Tab-separated table of C-alpha atoms and ligand atoms in Angstrom:
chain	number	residue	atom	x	y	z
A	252	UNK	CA	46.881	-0.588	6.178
A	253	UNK	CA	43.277	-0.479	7.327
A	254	UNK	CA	40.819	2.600	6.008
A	255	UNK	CA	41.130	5.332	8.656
A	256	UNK	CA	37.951	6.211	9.413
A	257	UNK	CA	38.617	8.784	12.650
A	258	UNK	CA	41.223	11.520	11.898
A	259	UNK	CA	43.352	13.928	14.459
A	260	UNK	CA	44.770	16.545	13.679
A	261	UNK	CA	47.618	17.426	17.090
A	262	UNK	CA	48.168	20.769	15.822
A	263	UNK	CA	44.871	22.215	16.583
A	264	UNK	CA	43.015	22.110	19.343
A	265	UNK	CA	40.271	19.577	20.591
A	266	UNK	CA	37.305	21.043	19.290
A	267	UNK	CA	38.715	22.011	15.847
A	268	UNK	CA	39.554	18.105	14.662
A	269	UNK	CA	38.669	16.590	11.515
A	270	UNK	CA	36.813	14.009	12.967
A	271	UNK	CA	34.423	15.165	16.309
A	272	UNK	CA	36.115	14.289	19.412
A	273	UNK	CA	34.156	12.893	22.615
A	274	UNK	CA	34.561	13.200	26.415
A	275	UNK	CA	31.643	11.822	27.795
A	276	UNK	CA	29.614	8.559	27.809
A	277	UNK	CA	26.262	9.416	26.013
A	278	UNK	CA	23.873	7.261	24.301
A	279	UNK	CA	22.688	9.886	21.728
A	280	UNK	CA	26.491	10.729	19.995
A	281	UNK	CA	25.985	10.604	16.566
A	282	UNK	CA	28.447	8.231	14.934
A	283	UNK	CA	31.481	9.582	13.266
A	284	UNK	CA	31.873	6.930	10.948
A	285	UNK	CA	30.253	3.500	10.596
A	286	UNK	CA	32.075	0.312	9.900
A	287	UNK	CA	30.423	-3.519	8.827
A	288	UNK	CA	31.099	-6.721	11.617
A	289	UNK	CA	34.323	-8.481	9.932
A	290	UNK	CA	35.852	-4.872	9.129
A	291	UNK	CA	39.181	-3.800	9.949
A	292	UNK	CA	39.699	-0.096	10.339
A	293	UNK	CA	42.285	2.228	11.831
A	294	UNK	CA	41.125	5.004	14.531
A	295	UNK	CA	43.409	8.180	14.683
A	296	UNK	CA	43.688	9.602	18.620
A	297	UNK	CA	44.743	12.552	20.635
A	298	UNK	CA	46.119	12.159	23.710
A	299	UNK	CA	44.167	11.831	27.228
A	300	UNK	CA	44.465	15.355	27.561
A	301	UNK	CA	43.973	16.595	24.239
A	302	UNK	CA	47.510	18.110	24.338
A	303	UNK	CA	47.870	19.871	27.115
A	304	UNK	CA	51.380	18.616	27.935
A	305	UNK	CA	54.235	19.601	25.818
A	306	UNK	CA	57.532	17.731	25.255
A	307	UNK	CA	59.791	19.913	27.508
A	308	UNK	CA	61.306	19.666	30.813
A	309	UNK	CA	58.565	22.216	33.157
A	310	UNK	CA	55.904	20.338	34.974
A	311	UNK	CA	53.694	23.996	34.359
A	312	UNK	CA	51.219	22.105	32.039
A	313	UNK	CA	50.391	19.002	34.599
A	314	UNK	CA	50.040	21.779	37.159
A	315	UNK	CA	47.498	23.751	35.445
A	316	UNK	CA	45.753	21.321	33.203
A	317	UNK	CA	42.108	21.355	32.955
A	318	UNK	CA	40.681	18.189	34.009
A	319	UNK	CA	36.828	18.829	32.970
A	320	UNK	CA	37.400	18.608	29.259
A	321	UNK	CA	39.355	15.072	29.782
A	322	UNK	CA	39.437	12.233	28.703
A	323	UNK	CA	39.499	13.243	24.751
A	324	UNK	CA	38.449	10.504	22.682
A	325	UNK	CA	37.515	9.010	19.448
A	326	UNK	CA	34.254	8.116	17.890
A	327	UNK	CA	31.891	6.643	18.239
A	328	UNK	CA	31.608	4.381	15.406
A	329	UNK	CA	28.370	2.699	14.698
A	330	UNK	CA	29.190	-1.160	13.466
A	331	UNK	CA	26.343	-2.299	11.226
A	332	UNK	CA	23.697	-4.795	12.553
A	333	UNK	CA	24.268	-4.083	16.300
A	334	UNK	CA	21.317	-4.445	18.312
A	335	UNK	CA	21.001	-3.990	22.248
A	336	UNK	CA	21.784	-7.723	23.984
A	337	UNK	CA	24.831	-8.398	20.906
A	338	UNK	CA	28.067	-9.069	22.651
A	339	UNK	CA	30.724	-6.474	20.176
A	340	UNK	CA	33.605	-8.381	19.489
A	341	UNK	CA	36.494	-6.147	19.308
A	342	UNK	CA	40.086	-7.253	18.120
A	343	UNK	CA	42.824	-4.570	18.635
A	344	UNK	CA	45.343	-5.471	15.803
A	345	UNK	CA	48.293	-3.255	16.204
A	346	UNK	CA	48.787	0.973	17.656
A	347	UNK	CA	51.333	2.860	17.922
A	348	UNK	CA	52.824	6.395	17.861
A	349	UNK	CA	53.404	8.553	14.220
A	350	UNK	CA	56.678	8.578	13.027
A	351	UNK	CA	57.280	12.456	13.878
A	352	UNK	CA	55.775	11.811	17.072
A	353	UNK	CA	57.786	9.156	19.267
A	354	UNK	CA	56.830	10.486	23.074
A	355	UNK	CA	54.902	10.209	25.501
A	356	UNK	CA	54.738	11.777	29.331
A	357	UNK	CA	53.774	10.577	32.549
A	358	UNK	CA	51.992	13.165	35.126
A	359	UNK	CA	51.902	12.989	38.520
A	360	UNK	CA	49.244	15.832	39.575
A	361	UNK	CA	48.938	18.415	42.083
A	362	UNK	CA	46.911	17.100	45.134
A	363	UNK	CA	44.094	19.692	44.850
A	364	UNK	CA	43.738	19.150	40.807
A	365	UNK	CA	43.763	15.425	40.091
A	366	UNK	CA	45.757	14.103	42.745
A	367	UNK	CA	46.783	10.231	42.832
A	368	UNK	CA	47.209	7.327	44.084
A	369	UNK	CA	49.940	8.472	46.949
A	370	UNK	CA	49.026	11.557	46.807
A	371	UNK	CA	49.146	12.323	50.377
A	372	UNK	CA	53.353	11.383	49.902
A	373	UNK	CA	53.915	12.976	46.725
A	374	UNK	CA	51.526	16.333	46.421
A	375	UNK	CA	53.344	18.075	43.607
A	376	UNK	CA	52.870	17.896	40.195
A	377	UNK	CA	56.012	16.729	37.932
A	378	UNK	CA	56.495	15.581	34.776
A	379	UNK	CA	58.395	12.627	32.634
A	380	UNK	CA	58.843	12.502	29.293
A	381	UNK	CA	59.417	9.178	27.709
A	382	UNK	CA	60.939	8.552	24.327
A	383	UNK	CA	59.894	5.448	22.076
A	384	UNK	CA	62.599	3.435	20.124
A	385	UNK	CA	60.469	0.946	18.112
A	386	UNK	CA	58.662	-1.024	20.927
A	387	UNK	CA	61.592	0.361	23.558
A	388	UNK	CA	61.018	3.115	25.652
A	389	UNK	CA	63.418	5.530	28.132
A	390	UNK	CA	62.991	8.991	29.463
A	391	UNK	CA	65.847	11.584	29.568
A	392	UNK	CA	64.148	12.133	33.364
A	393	UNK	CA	64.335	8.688	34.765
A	394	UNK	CA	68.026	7.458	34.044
A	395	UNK	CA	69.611	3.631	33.585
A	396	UNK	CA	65.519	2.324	32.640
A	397	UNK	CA	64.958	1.252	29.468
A	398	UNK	CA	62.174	-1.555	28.612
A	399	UNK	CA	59.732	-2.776	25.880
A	400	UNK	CA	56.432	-1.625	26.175
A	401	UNK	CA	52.784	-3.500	26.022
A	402	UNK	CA	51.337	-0.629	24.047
A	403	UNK	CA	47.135	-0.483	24.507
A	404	UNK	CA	44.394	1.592	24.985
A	405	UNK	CA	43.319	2.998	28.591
A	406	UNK	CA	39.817	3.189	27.311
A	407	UNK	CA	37.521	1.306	25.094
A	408	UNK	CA	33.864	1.006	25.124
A	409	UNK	CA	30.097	1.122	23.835
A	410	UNK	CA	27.999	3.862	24.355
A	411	UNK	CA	25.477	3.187	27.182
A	412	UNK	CA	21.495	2.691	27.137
A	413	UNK	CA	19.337	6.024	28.600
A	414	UNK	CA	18.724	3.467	30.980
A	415	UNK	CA	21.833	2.405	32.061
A	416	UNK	CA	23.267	5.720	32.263
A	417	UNK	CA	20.692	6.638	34.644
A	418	UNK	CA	22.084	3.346	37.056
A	419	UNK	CA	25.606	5.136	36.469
A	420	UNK	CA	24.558	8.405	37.699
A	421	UNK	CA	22.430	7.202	40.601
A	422	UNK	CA	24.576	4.670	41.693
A	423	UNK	CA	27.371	7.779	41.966
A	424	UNK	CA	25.653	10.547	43.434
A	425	UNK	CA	24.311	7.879	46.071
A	426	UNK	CA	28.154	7.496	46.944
A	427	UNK	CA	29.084	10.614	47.223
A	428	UNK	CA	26.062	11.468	49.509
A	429	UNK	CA	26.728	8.646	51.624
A	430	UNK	CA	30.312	9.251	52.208
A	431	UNK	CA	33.611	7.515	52.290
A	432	UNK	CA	32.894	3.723	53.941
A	433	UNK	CA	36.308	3.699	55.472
A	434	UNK	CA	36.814	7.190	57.575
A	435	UNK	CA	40.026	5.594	58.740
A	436	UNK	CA	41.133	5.347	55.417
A	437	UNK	CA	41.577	8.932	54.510
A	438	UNK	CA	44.407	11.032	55.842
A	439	UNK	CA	42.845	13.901	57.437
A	440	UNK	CA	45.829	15.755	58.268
A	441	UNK	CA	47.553	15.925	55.201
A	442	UNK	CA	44.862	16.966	52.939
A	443	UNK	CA	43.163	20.343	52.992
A	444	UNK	CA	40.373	19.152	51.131
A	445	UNK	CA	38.107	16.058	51.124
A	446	UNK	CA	39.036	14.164	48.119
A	447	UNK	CA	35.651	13.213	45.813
A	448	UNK	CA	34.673	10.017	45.853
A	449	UNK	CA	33.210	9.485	42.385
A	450	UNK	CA	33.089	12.632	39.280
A	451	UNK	CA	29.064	13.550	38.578
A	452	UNK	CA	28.360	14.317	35.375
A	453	UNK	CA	30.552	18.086	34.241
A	454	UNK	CA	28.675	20.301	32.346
A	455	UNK	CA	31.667	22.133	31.466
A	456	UNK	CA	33.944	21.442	28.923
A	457	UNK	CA	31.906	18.696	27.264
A	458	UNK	CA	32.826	17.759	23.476
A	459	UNK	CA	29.944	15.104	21.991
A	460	UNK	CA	30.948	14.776	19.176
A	461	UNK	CA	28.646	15.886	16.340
A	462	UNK	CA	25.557	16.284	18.437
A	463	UNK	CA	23.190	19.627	17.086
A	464	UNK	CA	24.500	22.200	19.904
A	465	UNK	CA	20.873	23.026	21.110
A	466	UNK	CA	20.949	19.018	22.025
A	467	UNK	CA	24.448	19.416	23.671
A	468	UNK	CA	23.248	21.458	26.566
A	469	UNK	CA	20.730	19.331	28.093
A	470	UNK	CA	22.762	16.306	27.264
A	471	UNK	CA	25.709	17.712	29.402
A	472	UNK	CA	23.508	17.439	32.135
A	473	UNK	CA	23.510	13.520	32.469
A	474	UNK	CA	26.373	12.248	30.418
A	475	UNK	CA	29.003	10.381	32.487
A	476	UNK	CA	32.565	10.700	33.164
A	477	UNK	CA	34.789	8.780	31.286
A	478	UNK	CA	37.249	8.442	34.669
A	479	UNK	CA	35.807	4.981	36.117
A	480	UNK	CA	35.279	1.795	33.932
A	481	UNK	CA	31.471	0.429	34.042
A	482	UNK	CA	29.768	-2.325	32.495
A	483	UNK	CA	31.249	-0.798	28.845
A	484	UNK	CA	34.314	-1.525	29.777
A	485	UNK	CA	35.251	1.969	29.456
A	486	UNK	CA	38.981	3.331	31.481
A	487	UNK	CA	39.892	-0.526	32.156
A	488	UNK	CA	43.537	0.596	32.019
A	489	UNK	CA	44.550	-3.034	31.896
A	490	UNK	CA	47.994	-3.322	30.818
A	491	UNK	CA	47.951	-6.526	29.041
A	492	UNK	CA	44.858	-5.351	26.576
A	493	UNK	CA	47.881	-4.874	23.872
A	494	UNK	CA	48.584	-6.313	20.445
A	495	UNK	CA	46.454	-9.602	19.700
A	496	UNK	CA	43.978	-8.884	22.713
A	497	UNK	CA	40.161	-9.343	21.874
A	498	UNK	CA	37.480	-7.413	24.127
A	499	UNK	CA	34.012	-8.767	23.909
A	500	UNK	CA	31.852	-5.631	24.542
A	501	UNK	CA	28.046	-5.604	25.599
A	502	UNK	CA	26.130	-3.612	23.092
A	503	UNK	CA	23.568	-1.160	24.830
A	504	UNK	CA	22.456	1.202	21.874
A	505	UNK	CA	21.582	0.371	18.295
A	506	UNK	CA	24.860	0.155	16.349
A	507	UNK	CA	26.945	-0.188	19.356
A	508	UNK	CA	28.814	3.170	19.428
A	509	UNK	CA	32.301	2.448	20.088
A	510	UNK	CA	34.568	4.757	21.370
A	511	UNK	CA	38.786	4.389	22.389
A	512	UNK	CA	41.337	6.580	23.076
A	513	UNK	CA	43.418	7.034	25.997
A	514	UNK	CA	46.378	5.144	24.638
A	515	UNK	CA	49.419	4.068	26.818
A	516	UNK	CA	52.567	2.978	25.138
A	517	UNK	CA	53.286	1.332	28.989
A	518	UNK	CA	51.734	0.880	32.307
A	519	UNK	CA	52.166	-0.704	35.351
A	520	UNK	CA	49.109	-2.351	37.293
A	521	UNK	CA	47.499	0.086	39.441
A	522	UNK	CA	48.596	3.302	36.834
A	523	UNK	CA	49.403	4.592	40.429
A	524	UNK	CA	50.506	8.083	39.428
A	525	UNK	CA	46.641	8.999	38.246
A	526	UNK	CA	47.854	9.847	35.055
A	527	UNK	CA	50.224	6.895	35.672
A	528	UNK	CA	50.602	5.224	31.895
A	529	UNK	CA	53.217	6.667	29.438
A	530	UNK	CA	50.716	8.608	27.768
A	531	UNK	CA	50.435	9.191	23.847
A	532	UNK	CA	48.581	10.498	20.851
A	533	UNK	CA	48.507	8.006	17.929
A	534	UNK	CA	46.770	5.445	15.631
A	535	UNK	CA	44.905	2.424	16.732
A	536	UNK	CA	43.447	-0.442	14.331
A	537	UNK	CA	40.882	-2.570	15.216
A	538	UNK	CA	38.473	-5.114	13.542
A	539	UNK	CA	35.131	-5.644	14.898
A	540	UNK	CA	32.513	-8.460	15.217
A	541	UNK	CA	28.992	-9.537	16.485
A	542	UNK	CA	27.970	-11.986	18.352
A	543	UNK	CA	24.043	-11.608	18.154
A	544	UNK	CA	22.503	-11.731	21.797
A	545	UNK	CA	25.950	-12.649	23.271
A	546	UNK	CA	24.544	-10.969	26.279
A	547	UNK	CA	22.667	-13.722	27.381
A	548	UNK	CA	24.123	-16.568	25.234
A	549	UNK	CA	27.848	-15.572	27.265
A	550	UNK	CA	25.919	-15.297	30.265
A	551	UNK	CA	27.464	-11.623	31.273
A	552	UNK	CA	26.326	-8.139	31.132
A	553	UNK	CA	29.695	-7.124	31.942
A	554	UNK	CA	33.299	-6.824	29.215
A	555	UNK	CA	35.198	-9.463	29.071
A	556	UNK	CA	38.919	-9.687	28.023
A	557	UNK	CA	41.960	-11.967	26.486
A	558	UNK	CA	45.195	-10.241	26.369
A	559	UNK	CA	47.095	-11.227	23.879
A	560	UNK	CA	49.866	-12.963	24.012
A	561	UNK	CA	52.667	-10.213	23.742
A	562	UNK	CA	54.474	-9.736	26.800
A	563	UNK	CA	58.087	-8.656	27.302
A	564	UNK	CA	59.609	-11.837	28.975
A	565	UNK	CA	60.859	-10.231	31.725
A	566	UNK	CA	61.129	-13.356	34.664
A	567	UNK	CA	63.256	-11.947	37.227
A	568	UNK	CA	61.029	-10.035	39.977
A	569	UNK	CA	61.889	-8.327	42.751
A	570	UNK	CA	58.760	-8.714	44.393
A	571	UNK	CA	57.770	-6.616	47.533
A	572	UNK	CA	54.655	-7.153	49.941
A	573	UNK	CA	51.613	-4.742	51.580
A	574	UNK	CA	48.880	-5.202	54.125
A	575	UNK	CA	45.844	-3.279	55.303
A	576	UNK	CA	48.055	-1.559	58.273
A	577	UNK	CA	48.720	1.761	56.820
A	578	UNK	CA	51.853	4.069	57.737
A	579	UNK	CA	50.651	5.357	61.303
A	580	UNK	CA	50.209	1.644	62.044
A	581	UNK	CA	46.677	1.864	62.218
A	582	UNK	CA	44.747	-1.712	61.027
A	583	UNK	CA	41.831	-2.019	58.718
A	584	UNK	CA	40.064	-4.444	58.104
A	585	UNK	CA	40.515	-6.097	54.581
A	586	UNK	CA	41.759	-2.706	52.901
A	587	UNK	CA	43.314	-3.802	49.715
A	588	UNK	CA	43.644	-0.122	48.872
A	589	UNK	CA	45.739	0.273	51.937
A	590	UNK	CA	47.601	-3.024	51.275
A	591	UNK	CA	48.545	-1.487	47.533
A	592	UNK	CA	49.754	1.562	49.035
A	593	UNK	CA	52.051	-0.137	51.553
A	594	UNK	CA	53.685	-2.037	48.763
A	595	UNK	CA	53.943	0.642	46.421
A	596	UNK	CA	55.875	2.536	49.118
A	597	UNK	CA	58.289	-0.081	50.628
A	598	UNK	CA	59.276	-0.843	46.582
A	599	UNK	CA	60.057	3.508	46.280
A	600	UNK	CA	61.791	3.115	49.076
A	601	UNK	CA	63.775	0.839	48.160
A	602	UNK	CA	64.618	1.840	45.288
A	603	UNK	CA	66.483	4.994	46.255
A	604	UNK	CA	68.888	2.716	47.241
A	605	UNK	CA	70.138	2.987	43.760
A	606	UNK	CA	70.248	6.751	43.422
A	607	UNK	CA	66.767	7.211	42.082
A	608	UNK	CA	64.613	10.022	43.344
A	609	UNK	CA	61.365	8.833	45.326
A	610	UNK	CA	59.647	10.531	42.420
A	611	UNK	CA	61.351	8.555	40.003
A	612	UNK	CA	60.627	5.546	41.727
A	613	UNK	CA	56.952	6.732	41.820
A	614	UNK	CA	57.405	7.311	37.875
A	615	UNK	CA	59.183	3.650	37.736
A	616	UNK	CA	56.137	1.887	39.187
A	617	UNK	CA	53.644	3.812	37.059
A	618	UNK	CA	54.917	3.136	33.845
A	619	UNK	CA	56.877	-0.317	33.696
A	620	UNK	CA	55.253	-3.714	33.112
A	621	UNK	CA	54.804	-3.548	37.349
A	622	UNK	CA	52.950	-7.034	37.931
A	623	UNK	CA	50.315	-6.090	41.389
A	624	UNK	CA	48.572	-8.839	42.854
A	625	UNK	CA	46.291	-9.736	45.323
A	626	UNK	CA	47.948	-12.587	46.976
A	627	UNK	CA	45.502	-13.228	49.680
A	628	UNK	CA	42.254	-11.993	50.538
A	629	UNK	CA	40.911	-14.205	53.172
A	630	UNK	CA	44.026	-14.277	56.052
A	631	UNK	CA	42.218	-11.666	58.786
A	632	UNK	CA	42.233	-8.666	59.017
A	633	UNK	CA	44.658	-8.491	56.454
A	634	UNK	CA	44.598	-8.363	52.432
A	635	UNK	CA	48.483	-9.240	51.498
A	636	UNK	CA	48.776	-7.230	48.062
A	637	UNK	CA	52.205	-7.900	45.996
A	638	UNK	CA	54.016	-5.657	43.918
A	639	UNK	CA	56.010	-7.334	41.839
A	640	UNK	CA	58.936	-4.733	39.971
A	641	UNK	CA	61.046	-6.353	36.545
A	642	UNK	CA	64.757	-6.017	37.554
A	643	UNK	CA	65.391	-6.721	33.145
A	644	UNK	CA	63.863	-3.201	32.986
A	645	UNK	CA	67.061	-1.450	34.723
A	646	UNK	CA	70.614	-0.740	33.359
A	647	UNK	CA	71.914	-1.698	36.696
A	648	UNK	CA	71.294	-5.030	39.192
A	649	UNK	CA	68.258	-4.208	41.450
A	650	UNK	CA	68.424	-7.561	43.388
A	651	UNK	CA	68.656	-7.630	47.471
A	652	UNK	CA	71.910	-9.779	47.127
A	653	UNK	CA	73.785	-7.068	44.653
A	654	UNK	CA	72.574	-3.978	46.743
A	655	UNK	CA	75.742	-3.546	48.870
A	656	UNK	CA	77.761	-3.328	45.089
A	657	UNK	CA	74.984	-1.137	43.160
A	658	UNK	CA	73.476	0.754	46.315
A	659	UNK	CA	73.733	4.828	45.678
A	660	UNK	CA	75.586	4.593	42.866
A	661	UNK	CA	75.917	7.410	39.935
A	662	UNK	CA	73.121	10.248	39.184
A	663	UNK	CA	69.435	9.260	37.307
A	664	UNK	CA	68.718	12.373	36.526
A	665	UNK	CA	65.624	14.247	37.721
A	666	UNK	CA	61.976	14.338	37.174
A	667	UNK	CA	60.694	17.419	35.495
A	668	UNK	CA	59.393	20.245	37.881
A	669	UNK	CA	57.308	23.702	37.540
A	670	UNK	CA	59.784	25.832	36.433
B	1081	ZN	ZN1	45.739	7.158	30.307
């Protein structure tokens, strides 16, 4: 087992861990712990939320959670020899949940704190809780599923340059002054509020680790959100980036400053529900390497990725289809965001065919190996997005042919709701 050099503690609260926790991107972090290029090392993490959500069956804690302090994460750790223009080689060997601790939940969030991806359809919060067999996973609130997961962190990243933070934070604000680009895009009527269009930096809440606390203050100011990925990589949330995967990481500070957390023991593409993954606190182990000026030598400023090549075999889709038209019939032009959500709803639809819940089908989507595609971007005016759901992942036959034997029958249970 590698040396852990980043500890949590999930009995205590965020800012009383062993090791510092982060929940910002800043360039000044001190690192928690420094490792050498060829090193192995395991990294302990809370989840997202820093344990806000307990293992019970009331949705009260998605409800009220308090988004500023999120995402909680761990480092950063400096690896030796890093200079600005090094690619960071990272290999993510194995993670996985603690032995007294096999569960993780899925959130779907109220529309005025968080929201989601269909949030205009599904405005409450609720709440699944997902227990882990070895590499299995089922939920006592989503009946008859049962699947391996493609465990893997939602975030991963360097620390950014003073420099490029600035880009962050003026390429933001300029976005939220400007507006949304797509009026038609946004459902007026069934939302009180205007939903942001990007996070500015949130001076409240902010944990940097072991900065002095006189630094903290005016850091606060700048540092970014860890919501979006960025050139760092960052919330990439891709649900391949499992077991075996290698991320090659531009290096922007001296020492690199890496920082993960955010795992997901399973995820479907999209991680629809906002906080859409089967969320977890646990133990990561990575080994790290350096590829001096890899920035210019790989020709890319940006992360790049290889999955590795653990997959659950599933090969029996059902596979459903979404264009930019959205639900009042109105067309847009090219709206792969639209197109998504048009899929996403024709597959919960049809899944309560089988008894399921609309939120459990919302739940289904989030959290299984869901394969979402862009199928065709060039056919005017229309993107044609696929969503493409594992039928190996149910108890029962979700196939069109089998639907008049399977349709409506038995209970799945329910999702959890405030109590
Ligand atoms: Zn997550």
């Amino acid at each position: 087992m590698p040396e852990t050099v980043f500890e949590v503690d999930t009995d205590e609260p965020p800012d009383e861990q062993p090791s510092p926790i982060v929940n910002r991107w800043h360039p000044d972090v001190p690192p928690a712990a420094s490792v050498e290029p060829g090193e192995s090392f395991r990294m302990e993490c809370l989840d997202w939320t820093g344990g806000q959500v307990n293992n019970d069956d009331s949705a009260n804690d998605i409800r009220d959670m308090a988004l500023d302090p999120n995402h909680h994460l761990s480092g950063p750790i400096e690896v030796e020899g890093a200079e600005p223009g090094d690619m960071l080689v990272v290999d993510i060997l194995d993670l996985g949940p603690w032995p007294d601790r096999e569960w993780g939940f899925t959130g779907i969030f109220e529309q005025d704190n968080g929201g989601g991806f269909l949030t205009d359809h599904f405005p409450n919060a609720r709440k699944t809780i997902w227990d882990f067999d070895g590499v299995y996973t089922h939920s006592r609130h989503v009946e008859d599923v049962r699947f391996p997961g493609l465990a893997h962190p939602g975030i991963i990243g360097t620390a950014p340059s003073h420099d490029l933070l600035e880009t962050w934070n003026e390429r933001e604000r300029a976005l939220i002054d400007r507006g949304p680009e797509d009026e038609t895009a946004v459902n007026h009527e069934t939302r009180e509020e205007e939903p942001p269009l990007a996070l500015p930096p949130e001076p409240n809440d902010v944990l940097l680790g072991d900065m002095d606390e006189d630094e903290v203050e005016e850091a606060a100011e700048k540092a970014a959100r860890t919501i979006p990925p960025r050139e760092n990589a960052g919330n990439c949330d891709i649900k391949n980036l499992s077991r075996g995967s290698r991320v090659y990481i531009p290096v922007f500070v001296e020492g690199a400053n890496l920082i993960t957390g955010d795992l997901h023991f399973s995820q479907g593409d999209g991680e629809i529900t906002f906080c859409g993954a089967i969320e977890f606190a646990g133990w990561i182990d990575l080994k790290v390497d350096l590829i001096k000026n890899g920035v210019e030598e790989m020709g890319t400023d940006h992360a790049m990725f290889k999955p590795g090549y653990q997959d659950p075999n599933f090969s029996d889709y059902v596979v459903f289809e979404g264009y930019s038209v959205d639900e009042d019939g109105t067309q847009h032009y090219k709206n792969s965001t639209v197109a998504m959500r048009r899929a996403c709803l024709d597959a919960i639809e049809y899944l309560t065919n089988f008894g399921y819940t609309r939120e459990q089908a919302y739940f289904i989507l989030s959290t299984v190996p869901v394969e979402s595609r862009i199928a065709g971007i060039v056919d005017l005016p229309n993107t044609c997005v696929t969503v493409s759901v594992p039928n190996e992942v149910f108890d029962i036959d979700i196939d069109p042919d089998t639907l008049a034997e399977e349709a409506s029958v038995g209970d799945r249970g329910d999702v959890a709701k405030p109590s």
